[in-house]
Coordinates of C-alpha atoms in Angstrom, one line a residue:
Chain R
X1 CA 55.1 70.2 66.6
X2 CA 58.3 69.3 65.5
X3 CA 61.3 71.9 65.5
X4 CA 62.2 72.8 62.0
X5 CA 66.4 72.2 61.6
X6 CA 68.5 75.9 61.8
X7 CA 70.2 75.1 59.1
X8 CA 68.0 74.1 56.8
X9 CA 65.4 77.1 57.5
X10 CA 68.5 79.5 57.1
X11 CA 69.0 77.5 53.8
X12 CA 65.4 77.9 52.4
X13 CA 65.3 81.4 53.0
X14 CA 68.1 82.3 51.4
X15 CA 66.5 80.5 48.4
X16 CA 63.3 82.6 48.7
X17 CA 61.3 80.0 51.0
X18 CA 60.5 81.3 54.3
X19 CA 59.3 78.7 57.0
X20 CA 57.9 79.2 60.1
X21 CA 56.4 77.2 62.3
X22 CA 52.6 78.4 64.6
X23 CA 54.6 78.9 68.4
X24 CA 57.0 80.8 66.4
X25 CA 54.3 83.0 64.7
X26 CA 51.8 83.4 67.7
X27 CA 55.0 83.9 69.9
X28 CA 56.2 86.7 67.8
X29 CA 53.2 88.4 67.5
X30 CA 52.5 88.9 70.9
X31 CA 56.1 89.8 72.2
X32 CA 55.8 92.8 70.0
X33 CA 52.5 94.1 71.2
X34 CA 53.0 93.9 74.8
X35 CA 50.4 96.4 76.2
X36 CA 51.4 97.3 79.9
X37 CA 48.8 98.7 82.6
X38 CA 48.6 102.3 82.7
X39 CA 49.7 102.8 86.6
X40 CA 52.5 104.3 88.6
X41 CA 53.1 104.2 92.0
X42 CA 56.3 106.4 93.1
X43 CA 59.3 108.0 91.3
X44 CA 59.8 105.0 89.2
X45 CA 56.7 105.9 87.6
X46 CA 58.1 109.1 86.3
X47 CA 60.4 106.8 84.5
X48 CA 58.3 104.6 83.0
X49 CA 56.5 107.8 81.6
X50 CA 59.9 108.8 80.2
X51 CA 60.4 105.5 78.4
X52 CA 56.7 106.1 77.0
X53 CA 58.1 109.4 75.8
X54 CA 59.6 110.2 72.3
X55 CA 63.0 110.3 74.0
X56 CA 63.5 106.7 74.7
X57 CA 60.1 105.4 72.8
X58 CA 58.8 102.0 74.1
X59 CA 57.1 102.4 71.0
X60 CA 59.8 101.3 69.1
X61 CA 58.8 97.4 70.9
X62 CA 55.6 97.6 70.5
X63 CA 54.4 98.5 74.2
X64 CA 53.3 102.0 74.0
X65 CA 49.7 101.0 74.6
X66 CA 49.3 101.9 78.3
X67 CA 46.0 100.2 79.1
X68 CA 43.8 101.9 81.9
X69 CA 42.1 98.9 82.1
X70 CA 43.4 95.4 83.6
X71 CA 40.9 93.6 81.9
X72 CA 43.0 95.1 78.5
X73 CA 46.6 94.5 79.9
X74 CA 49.3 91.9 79.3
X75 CA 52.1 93.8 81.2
X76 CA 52.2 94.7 85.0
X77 CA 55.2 97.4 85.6
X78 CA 55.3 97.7 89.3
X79 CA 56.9 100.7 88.9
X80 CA 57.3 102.0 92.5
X81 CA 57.1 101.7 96.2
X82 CA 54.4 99.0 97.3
X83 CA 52.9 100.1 100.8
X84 CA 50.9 97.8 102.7
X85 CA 48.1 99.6 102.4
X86 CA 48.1 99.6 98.5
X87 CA 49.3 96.2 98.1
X88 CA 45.6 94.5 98.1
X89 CA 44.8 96.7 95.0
X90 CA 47.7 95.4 93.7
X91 CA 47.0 92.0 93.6
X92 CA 43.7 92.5 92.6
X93 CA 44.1 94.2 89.5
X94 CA 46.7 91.4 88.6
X95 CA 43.9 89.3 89.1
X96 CA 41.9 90.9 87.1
X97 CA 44.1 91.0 84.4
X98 CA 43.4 87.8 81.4
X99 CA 46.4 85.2 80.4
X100 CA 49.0 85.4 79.6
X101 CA 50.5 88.2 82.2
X102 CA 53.1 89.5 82.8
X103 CA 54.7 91.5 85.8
X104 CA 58.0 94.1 85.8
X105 CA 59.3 94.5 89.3
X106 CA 60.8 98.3 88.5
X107 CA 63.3 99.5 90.8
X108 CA 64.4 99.0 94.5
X109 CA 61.1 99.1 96.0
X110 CA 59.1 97.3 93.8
X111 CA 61.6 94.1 94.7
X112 CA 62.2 94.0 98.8
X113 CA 61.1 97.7 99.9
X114 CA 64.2 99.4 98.9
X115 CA 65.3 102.5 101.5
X116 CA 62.0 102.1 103.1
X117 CA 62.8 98.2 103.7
X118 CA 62.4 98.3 107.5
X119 CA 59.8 101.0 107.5
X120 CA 56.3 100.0 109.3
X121 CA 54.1 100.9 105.8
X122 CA 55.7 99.3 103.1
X123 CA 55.7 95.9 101.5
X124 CA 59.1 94.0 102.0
X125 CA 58.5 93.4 97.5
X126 CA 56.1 92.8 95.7
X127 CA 57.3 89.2 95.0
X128 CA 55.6 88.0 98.6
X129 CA 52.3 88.3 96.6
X130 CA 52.0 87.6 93.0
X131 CA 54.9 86.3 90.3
X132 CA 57.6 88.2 89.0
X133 CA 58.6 87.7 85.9
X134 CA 61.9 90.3 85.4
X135 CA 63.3 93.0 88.2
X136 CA 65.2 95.8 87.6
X137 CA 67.1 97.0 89.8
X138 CA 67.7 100.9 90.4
X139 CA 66.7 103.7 92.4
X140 CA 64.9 104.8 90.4
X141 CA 66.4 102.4 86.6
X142 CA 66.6 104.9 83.7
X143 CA 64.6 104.4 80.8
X144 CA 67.3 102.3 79.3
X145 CA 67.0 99.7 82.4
X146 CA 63.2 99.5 81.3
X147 CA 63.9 98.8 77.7
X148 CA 66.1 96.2 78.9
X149 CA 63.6 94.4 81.0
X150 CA 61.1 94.8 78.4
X151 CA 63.0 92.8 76.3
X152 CA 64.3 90.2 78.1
X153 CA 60.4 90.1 78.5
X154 CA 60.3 90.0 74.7
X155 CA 62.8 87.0 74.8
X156 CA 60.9 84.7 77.5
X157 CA 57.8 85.2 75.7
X158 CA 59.5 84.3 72.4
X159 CA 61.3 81.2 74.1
X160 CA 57.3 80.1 75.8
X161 CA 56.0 76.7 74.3
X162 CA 52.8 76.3 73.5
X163 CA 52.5 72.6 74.1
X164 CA 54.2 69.7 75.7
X165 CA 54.8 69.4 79.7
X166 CA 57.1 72.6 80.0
X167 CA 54.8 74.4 78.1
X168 CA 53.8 78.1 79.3
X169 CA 51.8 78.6 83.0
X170 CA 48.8 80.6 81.0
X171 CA 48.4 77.6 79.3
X172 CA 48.6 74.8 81.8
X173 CA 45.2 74.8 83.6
X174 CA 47.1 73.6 86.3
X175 CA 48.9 76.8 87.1
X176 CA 46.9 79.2 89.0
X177 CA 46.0 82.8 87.3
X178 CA 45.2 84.2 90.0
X179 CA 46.2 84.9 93.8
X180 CA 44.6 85.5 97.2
X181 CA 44.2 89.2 98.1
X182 CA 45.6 90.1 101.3
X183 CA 43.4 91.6 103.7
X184 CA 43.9 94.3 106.2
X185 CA 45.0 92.9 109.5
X186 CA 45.9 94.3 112.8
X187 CA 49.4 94.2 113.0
X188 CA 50.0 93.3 109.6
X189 CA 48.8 92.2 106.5
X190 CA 47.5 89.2 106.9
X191 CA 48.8 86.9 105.6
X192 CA 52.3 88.3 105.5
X193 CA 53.3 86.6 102.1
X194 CA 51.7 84.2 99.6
X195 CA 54.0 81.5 100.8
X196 CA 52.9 79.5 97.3
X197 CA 54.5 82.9 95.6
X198 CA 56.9 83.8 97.6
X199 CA 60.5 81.6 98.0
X200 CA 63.0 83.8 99.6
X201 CA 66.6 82.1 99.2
X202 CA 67.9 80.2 102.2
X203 CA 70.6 82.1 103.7
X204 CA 73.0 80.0 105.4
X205 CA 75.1 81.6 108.1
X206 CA 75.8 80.9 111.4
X207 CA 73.6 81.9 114.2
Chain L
X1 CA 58.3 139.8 117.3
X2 CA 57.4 140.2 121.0
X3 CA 59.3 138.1 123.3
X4 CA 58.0 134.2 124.4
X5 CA 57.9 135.9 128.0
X6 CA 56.0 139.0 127.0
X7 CA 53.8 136.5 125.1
X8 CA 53.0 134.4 128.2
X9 CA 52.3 137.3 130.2
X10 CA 49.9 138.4 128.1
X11 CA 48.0 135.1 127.4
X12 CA 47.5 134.6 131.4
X13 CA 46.1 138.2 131.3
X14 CA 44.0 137.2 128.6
X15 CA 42.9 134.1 129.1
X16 CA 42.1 134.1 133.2
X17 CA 43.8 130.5 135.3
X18 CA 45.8 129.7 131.9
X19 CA 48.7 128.2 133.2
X20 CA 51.8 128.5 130.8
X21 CA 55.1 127.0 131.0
X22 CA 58.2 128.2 128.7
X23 CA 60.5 125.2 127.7
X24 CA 63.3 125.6 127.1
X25 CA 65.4 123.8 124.4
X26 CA 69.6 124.2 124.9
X27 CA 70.3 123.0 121.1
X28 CA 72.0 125.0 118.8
X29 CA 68.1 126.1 117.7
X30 CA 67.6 127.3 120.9
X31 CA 63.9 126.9 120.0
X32 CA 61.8 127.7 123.4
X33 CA 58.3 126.7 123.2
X34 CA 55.2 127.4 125.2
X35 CA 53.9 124.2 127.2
X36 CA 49.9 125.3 127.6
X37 CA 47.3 123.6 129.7
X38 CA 45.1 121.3 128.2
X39 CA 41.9 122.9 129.9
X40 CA 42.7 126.2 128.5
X41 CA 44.1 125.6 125.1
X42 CA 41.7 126.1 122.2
X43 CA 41.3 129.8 124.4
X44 CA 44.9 130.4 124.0
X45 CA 44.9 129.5 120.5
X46 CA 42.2 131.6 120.0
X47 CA 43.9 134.6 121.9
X48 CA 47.3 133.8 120.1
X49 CA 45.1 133.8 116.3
X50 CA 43.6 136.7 116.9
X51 CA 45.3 139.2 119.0
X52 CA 45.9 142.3 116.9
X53 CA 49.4 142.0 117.7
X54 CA 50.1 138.5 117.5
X55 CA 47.8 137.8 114.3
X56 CA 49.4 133.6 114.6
X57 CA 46.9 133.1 112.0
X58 CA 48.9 130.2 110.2
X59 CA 49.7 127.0 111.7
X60 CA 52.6 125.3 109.8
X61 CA 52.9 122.0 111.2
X62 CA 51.2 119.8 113.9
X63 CA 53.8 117.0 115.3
X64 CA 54.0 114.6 117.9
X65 CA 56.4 113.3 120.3
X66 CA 56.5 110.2 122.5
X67 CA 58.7 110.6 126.0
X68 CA 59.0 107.3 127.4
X69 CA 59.1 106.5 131.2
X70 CA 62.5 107.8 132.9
X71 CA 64.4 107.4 135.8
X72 CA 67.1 110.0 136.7
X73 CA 70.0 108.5 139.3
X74 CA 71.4 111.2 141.4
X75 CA 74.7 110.7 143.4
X76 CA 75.1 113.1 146.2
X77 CA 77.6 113.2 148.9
X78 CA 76.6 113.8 152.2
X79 CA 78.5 114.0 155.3
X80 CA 77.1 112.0 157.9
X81 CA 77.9 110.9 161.5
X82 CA 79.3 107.3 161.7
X83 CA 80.5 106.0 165.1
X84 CA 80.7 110.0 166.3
X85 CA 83.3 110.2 163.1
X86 CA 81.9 112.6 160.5
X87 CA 82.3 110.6 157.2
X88 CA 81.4 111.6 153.6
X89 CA 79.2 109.3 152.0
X90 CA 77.6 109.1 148.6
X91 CA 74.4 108.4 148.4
X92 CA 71.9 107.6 145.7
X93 CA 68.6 108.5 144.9
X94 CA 66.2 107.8 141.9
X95 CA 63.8 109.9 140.8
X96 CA 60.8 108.8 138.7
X97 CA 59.2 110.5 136.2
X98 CA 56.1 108.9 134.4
X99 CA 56.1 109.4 130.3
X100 CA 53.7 111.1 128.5
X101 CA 52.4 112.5 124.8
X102 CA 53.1 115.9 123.3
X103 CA 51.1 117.6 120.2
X104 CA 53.4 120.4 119.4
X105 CA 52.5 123.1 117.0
X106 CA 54.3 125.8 115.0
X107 CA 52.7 129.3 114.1
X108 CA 53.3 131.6 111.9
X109 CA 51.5 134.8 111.5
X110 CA 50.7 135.6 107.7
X111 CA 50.3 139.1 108.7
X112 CA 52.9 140.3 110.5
X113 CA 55.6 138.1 108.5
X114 CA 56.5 136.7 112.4
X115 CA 56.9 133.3 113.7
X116 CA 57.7 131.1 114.7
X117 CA 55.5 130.5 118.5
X118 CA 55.8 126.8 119.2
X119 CA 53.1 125.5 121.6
X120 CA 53.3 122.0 123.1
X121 CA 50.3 119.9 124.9
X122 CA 50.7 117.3 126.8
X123 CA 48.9 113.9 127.9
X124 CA 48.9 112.7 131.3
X125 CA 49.7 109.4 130.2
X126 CA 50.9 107.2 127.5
X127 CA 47.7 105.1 127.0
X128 CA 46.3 104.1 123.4
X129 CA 43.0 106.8 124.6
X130 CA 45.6 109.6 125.5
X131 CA 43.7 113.0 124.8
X132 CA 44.0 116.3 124.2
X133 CA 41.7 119.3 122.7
X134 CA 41.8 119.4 119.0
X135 CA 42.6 123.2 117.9
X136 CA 40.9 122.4 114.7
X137 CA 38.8 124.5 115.2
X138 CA 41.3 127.2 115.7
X139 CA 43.4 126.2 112.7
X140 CA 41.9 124.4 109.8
X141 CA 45.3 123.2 109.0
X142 CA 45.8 121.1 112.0
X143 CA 43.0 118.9 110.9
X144 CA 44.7 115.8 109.2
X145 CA 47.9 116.6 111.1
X146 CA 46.1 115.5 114.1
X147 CA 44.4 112.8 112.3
X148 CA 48.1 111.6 111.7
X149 CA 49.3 112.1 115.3
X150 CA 46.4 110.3 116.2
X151 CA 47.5 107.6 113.6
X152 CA 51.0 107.2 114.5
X153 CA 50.9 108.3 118.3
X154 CA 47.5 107.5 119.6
X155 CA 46.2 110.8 121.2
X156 CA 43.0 111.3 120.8
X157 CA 42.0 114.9 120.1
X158 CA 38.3 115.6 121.9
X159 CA 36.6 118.1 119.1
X160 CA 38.2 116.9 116.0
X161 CA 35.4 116.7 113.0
X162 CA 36.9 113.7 111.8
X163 CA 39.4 111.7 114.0
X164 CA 39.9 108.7 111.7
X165 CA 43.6 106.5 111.3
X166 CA 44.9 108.5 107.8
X167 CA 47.9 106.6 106.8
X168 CA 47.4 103.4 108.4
X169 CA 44.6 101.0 107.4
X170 CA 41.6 101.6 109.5
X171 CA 41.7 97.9 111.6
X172 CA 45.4 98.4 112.4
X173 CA 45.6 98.6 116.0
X174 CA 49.2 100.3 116.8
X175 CA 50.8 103.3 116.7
X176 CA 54.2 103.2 114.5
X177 CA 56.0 106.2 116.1
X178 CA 55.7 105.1 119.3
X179 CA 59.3 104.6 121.0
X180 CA 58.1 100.9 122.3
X181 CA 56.5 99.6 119.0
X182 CA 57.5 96.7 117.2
X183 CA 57.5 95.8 113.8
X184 CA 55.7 92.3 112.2
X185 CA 58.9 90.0 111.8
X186 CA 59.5 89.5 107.9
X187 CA 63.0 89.7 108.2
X188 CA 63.4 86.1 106.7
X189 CA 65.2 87.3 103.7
X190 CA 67.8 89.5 104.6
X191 CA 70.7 89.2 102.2
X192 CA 73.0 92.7 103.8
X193 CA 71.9 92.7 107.5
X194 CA 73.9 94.8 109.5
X195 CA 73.0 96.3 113.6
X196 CA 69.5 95.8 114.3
X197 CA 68.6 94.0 111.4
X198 CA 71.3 91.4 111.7
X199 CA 70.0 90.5 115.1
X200 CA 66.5 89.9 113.8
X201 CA 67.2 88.8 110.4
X202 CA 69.6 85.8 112.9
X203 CA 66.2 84.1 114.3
X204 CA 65.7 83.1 110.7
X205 CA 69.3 81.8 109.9
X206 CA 68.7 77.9 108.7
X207 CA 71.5 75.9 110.5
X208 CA 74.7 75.2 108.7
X209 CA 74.8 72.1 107.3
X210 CA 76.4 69.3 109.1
X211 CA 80.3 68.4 108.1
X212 CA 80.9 64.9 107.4
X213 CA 84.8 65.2 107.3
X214 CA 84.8 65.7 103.2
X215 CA 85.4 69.0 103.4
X216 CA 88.9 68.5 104.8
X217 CA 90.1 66.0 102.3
X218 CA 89.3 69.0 99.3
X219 CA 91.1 71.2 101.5
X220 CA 94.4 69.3 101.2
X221 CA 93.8 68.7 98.0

């Protein structure tokens, strides 16, 4: 598929002609109906409500559908604090969600465990399990900080190939759709991170 | 309200070989509580819900504590004969005492708009199979707060309809609010450690990289 020149398509529109080419087409249709999962899990969730609201109206980008289903979903909003004990569901009903998916990591908790960081119940982020695609951070992000994630969503999906070697993960067969469930163990959960997920940076300091 | 000593008094009346301790607490609170006998409690409890006079009839909140193992150093000058000379010498002497699990309860009494009465039980020990009498059955309210001391602190309460782990995941094996547990180590990505994180989040520190000179000739430069 070869790229059409930015010049020339400005050039042929302005004479009536309007190109397009079928990544650019399939790519815009489905960054503006991004249908998230209807689930909240703390205070952030009373924010993501408020962005469903007519106040701030993620309606306006297409992604007012709140799917109670996973099997209906494109969009994950991890909108809240992740304990341990609810992180299995978690990662099930991301597998159980159909490519392409996507995952918002909302607010402080939903990235590394935020205040509750070195509490005994809660995940240390939700990254340690499946792939994040934007975080916001906040405790809890307005509604504004949601539309902004939503489309910086809205711009990765529109930059996504459909072919060629850096094409996107949904459609590389090689990239895996779906992650091992951590189980219940007796210290922890077990295991402790997806370490094919999860690639903390490398802090280097003295010890 | 009747006074915590009137109240005692009239619990060992009551409830015959009850033996009752009064706690005191020197905070600013000055919140005494009554330490009751394990043997005797749900019959206390039962006196304390339904004496016409005390009416506790609404148990606000079931807690735990964990005291560790202490040992108290005394110094005490003596005066003792050395050599026929009497001499003062100071000596020391450690005292023991063994740790041990409290349930403590508040009580409120709907009726006579008085509370609170704070009652404390303890364990003999600090074992995982710790126990105590559930008061339940005294209290409906105490129900999954005892589940959660049971949880968190690992007393078991003997008579509870449903002792199960409420917060915790049922095949997790400690108990979280104990003084000696310790936390799984994820502490390999900490990027603002500070006190007792910074020690832990150091066993993950990756060595700094070896200095071949270079650096030196870019700092003159």
């Amino acid at each position: 598929m070869s790229e059409i020149d930015e010049a020339l398509r400005n050039e042929l529109q302005r004479q009536g002609v309007w190109v397009t080419s079928m990544q650019e087409l399939y790519n815009w249709g489905r960054k503006n109906s991004i249908w998230p999962l209807q689930f909240g899990l703390a205070c952030c969730a009373i924010e993501m409500i408020a962005t469903a609201a007519s106040r701030y109206d993620i309606a306006r980008f297409g992604g007012e559908v709140f799917r109670p289903s996973p099997r209906q979903a494109d969009l994950m909003i991890v909108a809240g604090t992740v304990t341990k004990k609810m992180a299995p569901q978690i990662v099930r009903l991301y597998n159980q969600m159909p490519d392409p998916k996507y995952v918002i990591s909302m607010g402080a908790c939903a990235i590394s465990g935020g205040p509750f960081k070195q509490g005994y119940n809660v995940l240390k982020g939700i990254d340690r399990y499946i792939p994040v695609d934007v975080y916001i951070p906040g405790c809890p992000p307005r509604p504004e900080a949601l539309l902004h994630a939503f489309m910086e969503l809205q711009r990765k999906i529109d930059s996504q190939k459909l072919t060629g070697a850096s094409r996107a993960e949904h459609l590389d067969p090689a990239e895996p759709s779906e992650f091992p469930v951590p189980s219940f163990g007796e210290h922890d959960l077990e295991p402790p991170a997806n370490r094919d997920v999860f690639h903390p940076a490398k802090i280097e300091r003295q010890s | 309200m009747e006074s915590l000593d009137e109240i005692k008094a009239r619990i060992e009346d009551a409830v015959p070989g009850a033996k009752i301790d009064i706690v005191p607490n020197p905070g600013p609170a000055n919140q005494p509580s009554l330490l009751i006998d394990n043997e005797h409690a749900p019959a206390i409890a039962q006196f304390l819900r339904d004496d016409p006079a005390l009416r506790f009839d609404f148990c606000s909140n079931v807690t735990g504590v964990d005291w560790l193992d202490r040992t108290v150093k005394k110094t005490v000058k003596v005066k003792k004969l050395i050599d026929g000379e009497e001499k003062e010498v100071t000596e020391t002497t450690e005292e023991h005492f063994p740790g041990y699990l409290e349930a403590v309860y508040h009580l409120y009494s709907m009726t006579h708009k008085q509370g609170p009465v704070i009652i404390r039980m303890r364990t003999a020990d600090r074992v995982a199979g710790a126990r105590l009498p559930s008061l339940t059955s005294i209290w409906r309210s105490a129900e999954l707060q005892e589940r959660e001391i049971f949880d968190l602190y690992g007393i078991r309460f003997e008579g509870h309809p449903d002792l199960r782990r409420i917060l915790m995941w049922d095949e997790f094996v400690d108990h979280p609010m104990r003084k000696d547990y310790r936390e799984p180590d994820d502490y390999e990505y900490e990027p603002t450690p500070h006190d007792d994180v910074l020690e832990k989040a150091k066993q993950h520190y990756a060595p700094r990289p070896q200095l071949d000179g270079a650096e030196q000739i870019t700092a003159k430069l």
